[in-house]
Short mmCIF file of C-alpha atoms in Angstrom, two decimals:
data_model
loop_
_atom_site.label_atom_id
_atom_site.label_comp_id
_atom_site.label_asym_id
_atom_site.label_seq_id
_atom_site.Cartn_x
_atom_site.Cartn_y
_atom_site.Cartn_z
CA MET A 1 31.89 -39.92 -29.60
CA SER A 2 33.00 -41.23 -25.51
CA PHE A 3 32.05 -39.29 -23.59
CA LEU A 4 32.85 -38.41 -19.52
CA TRP A 5 29.30 -38.12 -18.28
CA THR A 6 26.05 -39.07 -20.36
CA ALA A 7 23.27 -36.70 -19.64
CA GLY A 8 20.76 -39.33 -18.00
CA ALA A 9 24.56 -40.40 -15.69
CA LEU A 10 24.76 -36.84 -14.50
CA ALA A 11 20.87 -36.24 -13.90
CA ALA A 12 20.52 -39.17 -11.58
CA ALA A 13 23.61 -38.49 -9.59
CA THR A 14 22.63 -34.77 -9.76
CA GLY A 15 18.82 -34.87 -9.14
CA GLY A 16 18.84 -32.36 -11.75
CA ARG A 17 15.99 -31.34 -14.66
CA TRP A 18 17.06 -31.44 -17.75
CA LEU A 19 15.76 -28.00 -19.80
CA GLY A 20 16.98 -29.13 -23.23
CA ASP A 21 18.92 -31.54 -25.16
CA CYS A 22 22.27 -32.94 -23.99
CA ALA A 23 23.55 -36.28 -25.29
CA GLY A 24 26.74 -36.30 -23.43
CA VAL A 25 29.51 -34.12 -22.01
CA THR A 26 33.68 -34.83 -22.29
CA GLY A 27 34.94 -32.47 -19.58
CA ILE A 28 33.64 -30.62 -16.04
CA SER A 29 34.74 -26.35 -16.25
CA ILE A 30 33.58 -23.70 -13.82
CA ASP A 31 35.93 -21.35 -15.75
CA THR A 32 34.95 -19.60 -19.25
CA ARG A 33 37.97 -18.47 -19.37
CA SER A 34 39.54 -22.30 -19.94
CA ILE A 35 36.81 -24.12 -20.87
CA SER A 36 37.07 -26.53 -23.98
CA ALA A 37 33.90 -27.85 -26.02
CA GLY A 38 32.32 -30.86 -24.70
CA ASP A 39 33.00 -29.56 -21.35
CA LEU A 40 30.15 -29.65 -18.64
CA PHE A 41 29.37 -25.53 -17.60
CA ILE A 42 29.12 -25.50 -13.95
CA ALA A 43 27.94 -22.12 -12.63
CA LEU A 44 28.92 -22.17 -9.46
CA ALA A 45 28.87 -18.86 -7.80
CA GLY A 46 32.08 -17.04 -6.54
CA GLU A 47 33.09 -14.41 -4.15
CA ASN A 48 32.01 -11.05 -6.71
CA HIS A 49 30.29 -12.61 -9.19
CA ASP A 50 26.64 -14.74 -10.41
CA ALA A 51 28.48 -18.09 -12.56
CA HIS A 52 24.80 -17.17 -14.15
CA ASP A 53 25.91 -14.93 -16.03
CA PHE A 54 28.50 -16.17 -17.61
CA VAL A 55 26.35 -19.81 -18.57
CA ALA A 56 25.64 -17.69 -22.00
CA ASP A 57 29.59 -17.42 -23.07
CA ALA A 58 30.63 -21.41 -21.95
CA LEU A 59 28.17 -22.14 -24.13
CA GLY A 60 29.13 -19.54 -26.90
CA LYS A 61 32.99 -20.91 -26.52
CA GLY A 62 30.98 -24.69 -27.41
CA ALA A 63 29.94 -26.44 -23.55
CA ALA A 64 28.19 -28.82 -24.00
CA ALA A 65 25.57 -28.21 -21.17
CA ALA A 66 25.40 -26.19 -18.24
CA ILE A 67 24.43 -26.74 -14.47
CA VAL A 68 21.98 -24.25 -13.42
CA GLY A 69 20.06 -22.96 -10.16
CA ARG A 70 17.99 -21.21 -12.39
CA THR A 71 17.05 -20.37 -16.99
CA PRO A 72 19.52 -17.17 -17.10
CA ARG A 73 18.11 -14.32 -18.95
CA ASP A 74 20.43 -14.19 -21.84
CA VAL A 75 20.35 -18.11 -22.60
CA ALA A 76 18.11 -19.12 -25.72
CA PRO A 77 14.79 -21.74 -24.37
CA GLU A 78 16.38 -24.91 -25.59
CA ALA A 79 19.56 -24.22 -24.59
CA PRO A 80 21.11 -27.66 -22.58
CA LEU A 81 20.80 -27.05 -19.12
CA LEU A 82 20.48 -28.98 -16.29
CA LEU A 83 18.50 -27.32 -13.51
CA VAL A 84 19.53 -28.29 -10.06
CA ASP A 85 18.07 -26.83 -7.12
CA ASP A 86 21.45 -26.21 -4.96
CA ILE A 87 24.46 -25.75 -7.39
CA GLN A 88 26.93 -26.88 -4.91
CA THR A 89 25.47 -29.45 -3.80
CA ALA A 90 24.84 -31.19 -7.28
CA LEU A 91 28.69 -30.45 -7.63
CA GLU A 92 29.24 -32.60 -4.57
CA ALA A 93 26.78 -34.85 -5.62
CA LEU A 94 28.60 -35.28 -9.25
CA GLY A 95 31.94 -35.54 -6.94
CA ASN A 96 30.63 -38.56 -5.39
CA ALA A 97 28.91 -40.34 -8.20
CA GLY A 98 32.24 -40.56 -9.88
CA ARG A 99 33.85 -41.60 -6.80
CA THR A 100 31.40 -44.63 -6.52
CA ARG A 101 31.75 -45.56 -10.28
CA SER A 102 35.98 -46.12 -10.38
CA ALA A 103 37.19 -49.16 -8.97
CA ALA A 104 40.48 -46.63 -8.84
CA LYS A 105 42.84 -46.43 -5.45
CA VAL A 106 42.63 -43.16 -4.60
CA ILE A 107 45.85 -41.75 -2.42
CA ALA A 108 44.75 -38.49 -0.32
CA VAL A 109 47.61 -35.66 0.09
CA THR A 110 46.90 -33.19 2.42
CA GLY A 111 49.82 -31.19 4.96
CA SER A 112 50.12 -27.60 6.15
CA VAL A 113 53.44 -27.73 3.58
CA GLY A 114 54.25 -29.31 0.10
CA LYS A 115 50.70 -30.90 -0.61
CA THR A 116 50.40 -29.39 -4.15
CA SER A 117 53.91 -30.20 -4.69
CA THR A 118 53.36 -33.51 -3.63
CA LYS A 119 50.26 -34.65 -5.80
CA GLU A 120 52.54 -33.55 -8.69
CA MET A 121 54.69 -35.98 -7.88
CA LEU A 122 52.71 -38.90 -7.50
CA ARG A 123 51.51 -37.37 -11.33
CA THR A 124 54.32 -37.10 -12.60
CA MET A 125 55.84 -41.28 -10.89
CA LEU A 126 52.63 -42.41 -11.76
CA ALA A 127 51.76 -41.21 -15.07
CA GLY A 128 54.35 -43.97 -16.52
CA GLN A 129 53.12 -47.62 -15.21
CA THR A 130 49.50 -46.20 -14.84
CA ARG A 131 46.72 -44.75 -15.80
CA VAL A 132 46.33 -42.29 -12.95
CA HIS A 133 44.25 -39.12 -12.33
CA ALA A 134 45.11 -36.75 -10.43
CA ALA A 135 43.82 -32.50 -9.50
CA VAL A 136 45.11 -29.23 -11.35
CA LYS A 137 46.97 -26.49 -9.54
CA SER A 138 45.55 -26.58 -6.50
CA PHE A 139 41.93 -28.13 -6.00
CA ASN A 140 41.90 -28.91 -3.18
CA ASN A 141 38.72 -27.33 -1.23
CA HIS A 142 34.76 -27.50 -1.11
CA TRP A 143 34.71 -28.04 -5.14
CA GLY A 144 37.89 -28.15 -6.04
CA VAL A 145 38.11 -32.21 -4.36
CA PRO A 146 34.05 -32.63 -6.15
CA ILE A 147 35.33 -30.80 -9.46
CA THR A 148 38.01 -33.51 -9.72
CA LEU A 149 36.21 -36.81 -8.53
CA ALA A 150 33.79 -35.27 -11.01
CA ARG A 151 36.83 -35.04 -14.26
CA MET A 152 37.71 -38.34 -12.95
CA PRO A 153 37.36 -40.97 -15.95
CA VAL A 154 36.16 -44.25 -15.09
CA GLU A 155 38.78 -46.21 -16.50
CA THR A 156 41.21 -45.06 -13.79
CA GLU A 157 42.98 -46.83 -12.15
CA VAL A 158 44.77 -44.58 -9.30
CA ALA A 159 43.50 -40.75 -8.38
CA VAL A 160 45.74 -38.25 -6.47
CA ILE A 161 43.43 -36.23 -4.30
CA GLU A 162 44.89 -32.73 -2.87
CA ILE A 163 42.63 -31.82 0.57
CA GLY A 164 43.73 -28.59 2.41
CA MET A 165 42.16 -26.82 5.09
CA ASN A 166 41.52 -23.21 6.73
CA HIS A 167 39.22 -24.06 8.99
CA PRO A 168 38.67 -27.17 11.24
CA GLY A 169 36.29 -29.62 9.74
CA GLU A 170 36.75 -29.00 6.19
CA ILE A 171 39.22 -31.85 5.43
CA GLU A 172 36.59 -34.50 7.02
CA PRO A 173 33.98 -34.51 4.09
CA LEU A 174 36.55 -34.36 1.60
CA SER A 175 38.32 -37.09 3.16
CA GLU A 176 35.00 -39.37 3.34
CA MET A 177 33.86 -37.81 -0.98
CA ALA A 178 37.29 -39.59 -1.42
CA ALA A 179 37.18 -42.11 0.46
CA PRO A 180 41.06 -42.45 -0.18
CA ASP A 181 42.88 -46.02 -0.01
CA VAL A 182 46.53 -44.14 1.44
CA ALA A 183 46.25 -40.37 3.46
CA LEU A 184 49.69 -38.73 3.15
CA ILE A 185 49.96 -36.31 5.39
CA THR A 186 53.15 -34.24 4.96
CA THR A 187 54.04 -32.38 7.43
CA VAL A 188 51.84 -30.08 10.21
CA GLU A 189 52.94 -26.55 11.14
CA ALA A 190 52.24 -23.25 12.49
CA VAL A 191 49.72 -22.07 9.48
CA HIS A 192 46.62 -21.16 9.67
CA LEU A 193 46.69 -19.69 13.32
CA ALA A 194 44.40 -17.18 12.72
CA ALA A 195 41.92 -20.62 12.85
CA PHE A 196 43.36 -22.31 15.66
CA ASP A 197 44.28 -22.06 19.14
CA GLY A 198 47.62 -24.44 18.50
CA ILE A 199 49.43 -26.54 16.60
CA GLU A 200 47.96 -29.24 18.12
CA GLN A 201 44.62 -28.34 16.93
CA ILE A 202 46.56 -27.65 13.64
CA ALA A 203 47.75 -31.77 13.87
CA ASP A 204 43.02 -32.94 14.73
CA ALA A 205 42.04 -30.40 11.29
CA LYS A 206 45.12 -32.64 9.26
CA ALA A 207 44.03 -36.05 10.83
CA GLU A 208 40.66 -35.66 9.59
CA ILE A 209 42.57 -37.10 6.30
CA PHE A 210 41.41 -40.66 8.09
CA ALA A 211 37.99 -40.42 8.28
CA GLY A 212 37.13 -41.59 4.96
CA LEU A 213 40.44 -43.98 4.97
CA ALA A 214 39.31 -47.35 3.70
CA PRO A 215 38.99 -50.02 6.83
CA ASP A 216 42.43 -51.59 5.23
CA GLY A 217 43.92 -48.77 4.17
CA VAL A 218 47.89 -46.88 4.38
CA ALA A 219 48.47 -43.82 6.84
CA ILE A 220 52.09 -42.11 5.61
CA LEU A 221 53.02 -40.07 8.13
CA ASN A 222 56.23 -37.88 8.66
CA ARG A 223 58.40 -39.50 11.58
CA ASP A 224 59.89 -36.67 12.29
CA ASN A 225 57.08 -33.93 12.65
CA GLY A 226 56.24 -33.13 16.20
CA GLN A 227 52.55 -34.27 15.72
CA PHE A 228 53.60 -37.18 14.29
CA ASP A 229 51.47 -38.91 18.28
CA ARG A 230 48.84 -37.50 18.29
CA LEU A 231 48.64 -38.00 14.41
CA ALA A 232 48.90 -42.03 14.61
CA ALA A 233 46.75 -42.36 17.71
CA GLN A 234 44.12 -40.86 15.21
CA ALA A 235 44.88 -43.29 12.01
CA PRO A 236 42.81 -46.00 11.61
CA GLY A 237 45.09 -49.32 10.16
CA LYS A 238 47.99 -49.59 8.94
CA ILE A 239 51.15 -46.64 9.74
CA VAL A 240 53.64 -45.97 7.40
CA THR A 241 56.70 -43.43 8.30
CA PHE A 242 58.63 -41.11 6.61
CA GLY A 243 61.56 -38.99 7.99
CA LYS A 244 65.40 -39.56 8.38
CA THR A 245 65.01 -42.36 10.41
CA ALA A 246 61.48 -44.14 9.89
CA ASP A 247 59.56 -47.03 7.93
CA LEU A 248 60.90 -44.88 4.26
CA SER A 249 64.36 -43.31 5.32
CA LEU A 250 65.72 -39.86 3.59
CA ILE A 251 69.25 -41.38 4.22
CA LYS A 252 71.41 -38.07 2.30
CA THR A 253 70.19 -35.40 0.30
CA ASP A 254 73.03 -33.13 -1.88
CA ILE A 255 72.04 -30.42 -4.27
CA ARG A 256 73.61 -30.65 -7.95
CA GLY A 257 73.40 -27.33 -9.33
CA GLU A 258 69.52 -27.65 -10.16
CA SER A 259 68.47 -30.47 -8.66
CA THR A 260 68.76 -33.12 -6.05
CA LEU A 261 70.36 -36.44 -5.93
CA VAL A 262 69.00 -38.73 -2.79
CA GLU A 263 69.72 -41.76 -1.00
CA ALA A 264 66.88 -43.47 0.46
CA GLU A 265 65.60 -46.46 1.89
CA ILE A 266 62.33 -47.93 0.66
CA GLY A 267 60.51 -51.10 1.88
CA GLY A 268 64.11 -52.63 3.43
CA ASN A 269 65.09 -51.82 -0.19
CA ARG A 270 68.11 -48.70 -0.07
CA ILE A 271 67.55 -46.79 -3.89
CA ALA A 272 69.39 -43.27 -5.49
CA PHE A 273 67.46 -41.32 -7.84
CA GLU A 274 67.56 -37.17 -8.73
CA ILE A 275 64.87 -35.29 -8.39
CA GLY A 276 64.97 -32.03 -11.19
CA VAL A 277 65.12 -29.49 -8.79
CA ALA A 278 67.37 -28.41 -6.08
CA GLY A 279 65.94 -28.88 -2.19
CA THR A 280 65.84 -31.29 0.36
CA HIS A 281 62.28 -30.37 0.85
CA PHE A 282 61.37 -32.38 -2.19
CA ALA A 283 63.48 -34.93 -0.80
CA MET A 284 61.53 -35.58 1.67
CA ASN A 285 57.78 -35.58 0.42
CA ALA A 286 59.54 -37.78 -2.35
CA VAL A 287 59.63 -40.17 0.06
CA ALA A 288 56.65 -40.11 1.27
CA ALA A 289 55.25 -39.72 -2.15
CA LEU A 290 57.20 -43.53 -2.83
CA GLY A 291 55.71 -44.67 0.05
CA ALA A 292 52.00 -44.03 -1.47
CA VAL A 293 53.41 -45.32 -4.55
CA GLU A 294 53.99 -48.91 -3.45
CA ALA A 295 51.29 -49.51 -1.04
CA VAL A 296 48.90 -48.90 -4.37
CA GLY A 297 50.66 -51.39 -5.62
CA ALA A 298 52.92 -49.50 -8.31
CA ASP A 299 56.90 -50.38 -9.28
CA VAL A 300 58.41 -48.13 -6.13
CA ALA A 301 61.99 -48.07 -8.70
CA SER A 302 60.51 -46.60 -11.87
CA ALA A 303 58.25 -44.20 -9.79
CA ALA A 304 61.65 -42.46 -8.05
CA GLN A 305 63.84 -42.68 -11.79
CA ALA A 306 61.07 -40.53 -12.92
CA LEU A 307 61.66 -37.45 -10.75
CA ALA A 308 64.18 -36.84 -13.34
CA GLY A 309 61.95 -34.93 -15.46
CA TRP A 310 59.94 -33.12 -12.32
CA THR A 311 60.36 -30.02 -12.10
CA PRO A 312 57.91 -27.80 -9.47
CA PRO A 313 54.59 -26.18 -10.34
CA ASP A 314 54.30 -22.54 -11.13
CA GLY A 315 55.39 -20.00 -7.77
CA ARG A 316 56.43 -23.09 -6.04
CA GLY A 317 60.36 -23.21 -6.12
CA ARG A 318 60.17 -23.36 -9.89
CA ARG A 319 63.25 -22.08 -11.61
CA GLU A 320 64.00 -19.34 -15.20
CA ARG A 321 67.20 -18.23 -16.46
CA ILE A 322 66.11 -14.09 -17.27
CA ALA A 323 68.57 -12.94 -20.60
CA LEU A 324 69.40 -10.00 -20.03
CA GLY A 325 70.67 -7.46 -22.41
CA GLY A 326 72.25 -4.10 -23.40
CA GLU A 327 75.43 -4.04 -21.78
CA ASN A 328 74.88 -7.19 -20.38
CA THR A 329 74.70 -9.42 -23.29
CA GLY A 330 74.71 -12.84 -22.66
CA ALA A 331 74.63 -12.73 -19.00
CA GLU A 332 71.27 -13.13 -17.06
CA ILE A 333 69.54 -14.16 -13.67
CA MET A 334 67.96 -17.08 -11.93
CA LEU A 335 64.41 -16.47 -10.81
CA ILE A 336 63.10 -19.18 -8.19
CA ASP A 337 59.45 -18.04 -8.16
CA ASP A 338 58.13 -19.60 -4.83
CA SER A 339 55.90 -17.42 -5.18
CA TYR A 340 51.98 -18.88 -4.32
CA ASN A 341 52.31 -19.39 -0.27
CA ALA A 342 53.84 -18.94 2.48
CA ASN A 343 54.18 -19.73 6.44
CA PRO A 344 57.33 -19.66 8.18
CA ALA A 345 57.73 -23.39 7.57
CA SER A 346 57.80 -22.72 4.00
CA MET A 347 59.42 -19.38 4.08
CA ARG A 348 62.28 -21.78 5.67
CA ALA A 349 62.40 -24.34 3.03
CA ALA A 350 62.62 -21.75 0.91
CA LEU A 351 65.54 -19.07 2.14
CA ALA A 352 67.56 -22.77 2.50
CA VAL A 353 67.06 -23.34 -1.55
CA LEU A 354 68.36 -20.11 -2.20
CA ALA A 355 71.27 -19.96 0.09
CA ALA A 356 72.27 -23.29 -1.81
CA THR A 357 72.09 -22.06 -5.13
CA GLU A 358 75.18 -21.21 -7.19
CA VAL A 359 75.22 -17.91 -8.38
CA GLY A 360 76.17 -16.32 -11.48
CA GLU A 361 79.27 -14.70 -12.59
CA ARG A 362 79.77 -11.08 -13.32
CA GLY A 363 81.49 -8.27 -14.55
CA GLY A 364 84.61 -8.57 -11.89
CA GLY A 365 82.74 -10.66 -9.81
CA ARG A 366 80.51 -12.74 -8.67
CA GLY A 367 75.99 -12.62 -8.69
CA ARG A 368 74.34 -12.26 -5.31
CA ARG A 369 71.49 -14.25 -3.47
CA ILE A 370 68.62 -11.91 -3.28
CA ALA A 371 65.42 -12.72 -1.56
CA PHE A 372 61.59 -10.64 -2.05
CA LEU A 373 59.67 -11.67 0.44
CA GLY A 374 55.77 -10.68 1.34
CA ASP A 375 53.87 -11.22 3.99
CA MET A 376 53.07 -14.34 5.77
CA LEU A 377 49.57 -14.70 6.49
CA GLU A 378 46.89 -16.30 8.57
CA LEU A 379 49.20 -16.73 11.89
CA GLY A 380 47.16 -14.95 14.91
CA PRO A 381 48.49 -13.03 17.30
CA GLY A 382 52.06 -14.53 16.65
CA GLU A 383 52.57 -12.99 13.15
CA ARG A 384 54.94 -10.47 14.71
CA TYR A 385 56.87 -12.68 15.63
CA PHE A 386 57.15 -15.14 13.26
CA HIS A 387 58.33 -12.20 10.82
CA ALA A 388 60.68 -10.86 13.17
CA ALA A 389 62.23 -14.62 14.32
CA LEU A 390 63.11 -15.73 10.28
CA ALA A 391 65.79 -13.11 10.05
CA GLN A 392 67.38 -15.36 12.85
CA LEU A 393 67.16 -18.13 10.80
CA PRO A 394 70.72 -19.27 10.32
CA GLU A 395 70.44 -19.40 6.45
CA ILE A 396 69.85 -15.84 6.53
CA ALA A 397 73.60 -15.86 6.58
CA GLY A 398 73.61 -17.44 2.92
CA ILE A 399 71.30 -14.91 1.64
CA ASP A 400 72.80 -11.61 0.54
CA LEU A 401 70.67 -8.62 0.28
CA VAL A 402 66.45 -9.38 1.38
CA HIS A 403 64.15 -6.81 0.14
CA SER A 404 60.73 -6.51 1.13
CA CYS A 405 57.00 -5.93 0.96
CA GLY A 406 54.18 -5.17 3.53
CA PRO A 407 52.85 -4.43 7.24
CA LEU A 408 54.14 -7.56 9.21
CA MET A 409 57.33 -8.05 6.90
CA ALA A 410 58.54 -4.44 8.10
CA HIS A 411 59.39 -6.70 11.67
CA MET A 412 61.65 -9.00 9.19
CA HIS A 413 62.73 -6.18 8.13
CA GLN A 414 63.76 -3.64 10.78
CA ALA A 415 65.52 -7.01 12.79
CA LEU A 416 67.80 -8.29 9.82
CA PRO A 417 71.50 -7.24 9.98
CA GLN A 418 72.07 -3.61 8.71
CA GLN A 419 74.24 -5.75 5.95
CA LYS A 420 71.57 -7.50 4.51
CA ARG A 421 68.35 -5.06 4.43
CA GLY A 422 67.41 -4.44 1.24
CA THR A 423 64.53 -2.06 0.19
CA TRP A 424 61.43 -2.12 2.24
CA ALA A 425 57.49 -1.44 0.40
CA ASP A 426 54.39 -0.78 1.66
CA ASN A 427 52.58 -3.84 -0.77
CA SER A 428 54.75 -5.72 -4.39
CA ALA A 429 53.17 -3.99 -6.96
CA GLU A 430 55.53 -0.45 -4.93
CA LEU A 431 58.31 -3.14 -4.59
CA ALA A 432 58.23 -4.42 -8.29
CA ALA A 433 57.99 -0.50 -9.45
CA GLY A 434 61.84 -1.07 -8.54
CA ILE A 435 62.70 -4.23 -8.94
CA MET A 436 65.12 -3.10 -11.71
CA ARG A 437 66.83 -1.33 -9.63
CA HIS A 438 67.74 -4.15 -7.42
CA LEU A 439 69.20 -6.57 -9.84
CA ASP A 440 72.30 -7.13 -11.92
CA ALA A 441 73.90 -9.83 -14.80
CA GLY A 442 74.28 -13.56 -12.36
CA ASP A 443 71.76 -11.92 -8.91
CA VAL A 444 70.08 -15.47 -8.12
CA CYS A 445 66.74 -14.33 -6.68
CA MET A 446 63.86 -15.95 -4.34
CA VAL A 447 60.24 -14.49 -4.54
CA LYS A 448 58.41 -15.70 -1.81
CA GLY A 449 55.38 -14.64 0.02
CA SER A 450 51.31 -15.49 1.30
CA LEU A 451 48.58 -15.43 -2.24
CA GLY A 452 47.26 -12.53 0.11
CA SER A 453 50.37 -10.37 -1.00
CA LYS A 454 50.17 -10.71 -4.35
CA MET A 455 53.92 -11.23 -5.15
CA ALA A 456 54.07 -12.83 -8.56
CA VAL A 457 53.56 -8.84 -9.64
CA VAL A 458 56.94 -9.29 -8.44
CA VAL A 459 57.45 -11.95 -11.01
CA LYS A 460 56.10 -10.83 -13.28
CA ALA A 461 58.17 -7.75 -12.85
CA ILE A 462 61.49 -9.49 -12.76
CA ARG A 463 60.20 -11.70 -16.08
CA ALA A 464 60.15 -8.21 -17.72
CA LEU A 465 63.36 -7.57 -17.15
CA GLY A 466 64.35 -10.52 -20.41
CA GLN A 467 61.63 -8.81 -22.81
CA ALA A 468 62.49 -5.72 -21.80
CA ALA A 469 65.82 -6.76 -23.31
CA SER A 470 64.55 -8.72 -26.16
CA ALA A 471 62.72 -5.67 -27.21
CA GLN A 472 66.23 -3.48 -27.33
CA GLU A 473 67.51 -6.42 -28.62
CA THR A 474 65.28 -6.14 -31.69
#
């Protein structure tokens, strides 16, 4: 059997002591709900639980071993446990060891908007031409980055590491751990303002990604962003720019149905390609990602063509067609699920996508473009202003109706023109409960809000319209 980590390597990396026999592990997990046979279960503390309570469950599901800070009460004395002084410290040590033992080139991605989508684009771009390893979901924090590095196979050739933050000082140690060859900052926007005094501080926090950048590394920066000069002043080594007029230039975009046609200039060569989702913001991030592809020596043309089959991750702009039944048999609505997170910049981009999306037919006319919006969180003292200002965006002109929920979205609701003002609810559950009244055949709807606004509840309710139709038909 080929192990990701042998027992000896795990002990050496973490400084731990084995209490039972283990030959090695084939994967790493922190969640018993998704654990696989052969995994190493790390009993990492959660916000509301002690993961030691789940060690027995992990072993029962086939985990090869567990890293623990103490011996759980319900586990046999001979169980394969690696005892460490501190689990977070052990995890970080394992992440460092994973990076040190690999010769992979590392692309680190951060930014106020588009980190995960850009990381996933890079995974798709590189998958056909190199051994690529990338973080799952949004594993971009103090435990997500070391887990991603610890999961990295030794034979990896290119790794894509997403790095995020909510406060100053979070990115620097993660960058030093990842030791990137390429550092890509998608953009700097007014997010997490509850923890910062202004956008300049946010830029400085994003610039922490340069802390681990190799001396001959490449920094890829958004030339059109207002914080470009501040970022460039802190970037070591070579700087490559992307934007409308830059080293990596986005020349033209054309949204065609559910895809985006792109013309760009990369490394002095003009290329045309298709992205399998609608959105100019996806096109700009794709151009930046192609710069990272070029920086690690992969083929740019092949990488660009791979994007025709790319779709964004769940909750980040993915589209679904939902069939309706009953009197609407044969009709459908389109759902744009952008529910994972939100800030003023990403909200505007999402509204632009909705405004540009073709509606469907329904008896006697055409469908509508409808937004379901939840609060944008962590915006600090200006949070009311940022929400009310959404009503003044030019993109609102292309949207028929806006339903919203949450105390902050109440300010947008009041600022909207009367004819576009839909329902406002206290929370997402209340908004979701009335979803059937808000949608009809041919409509296109977009759902967006910060993760804490729980807009996934609304997404689930919209999907259930199709499930209910299927049940009626049977």
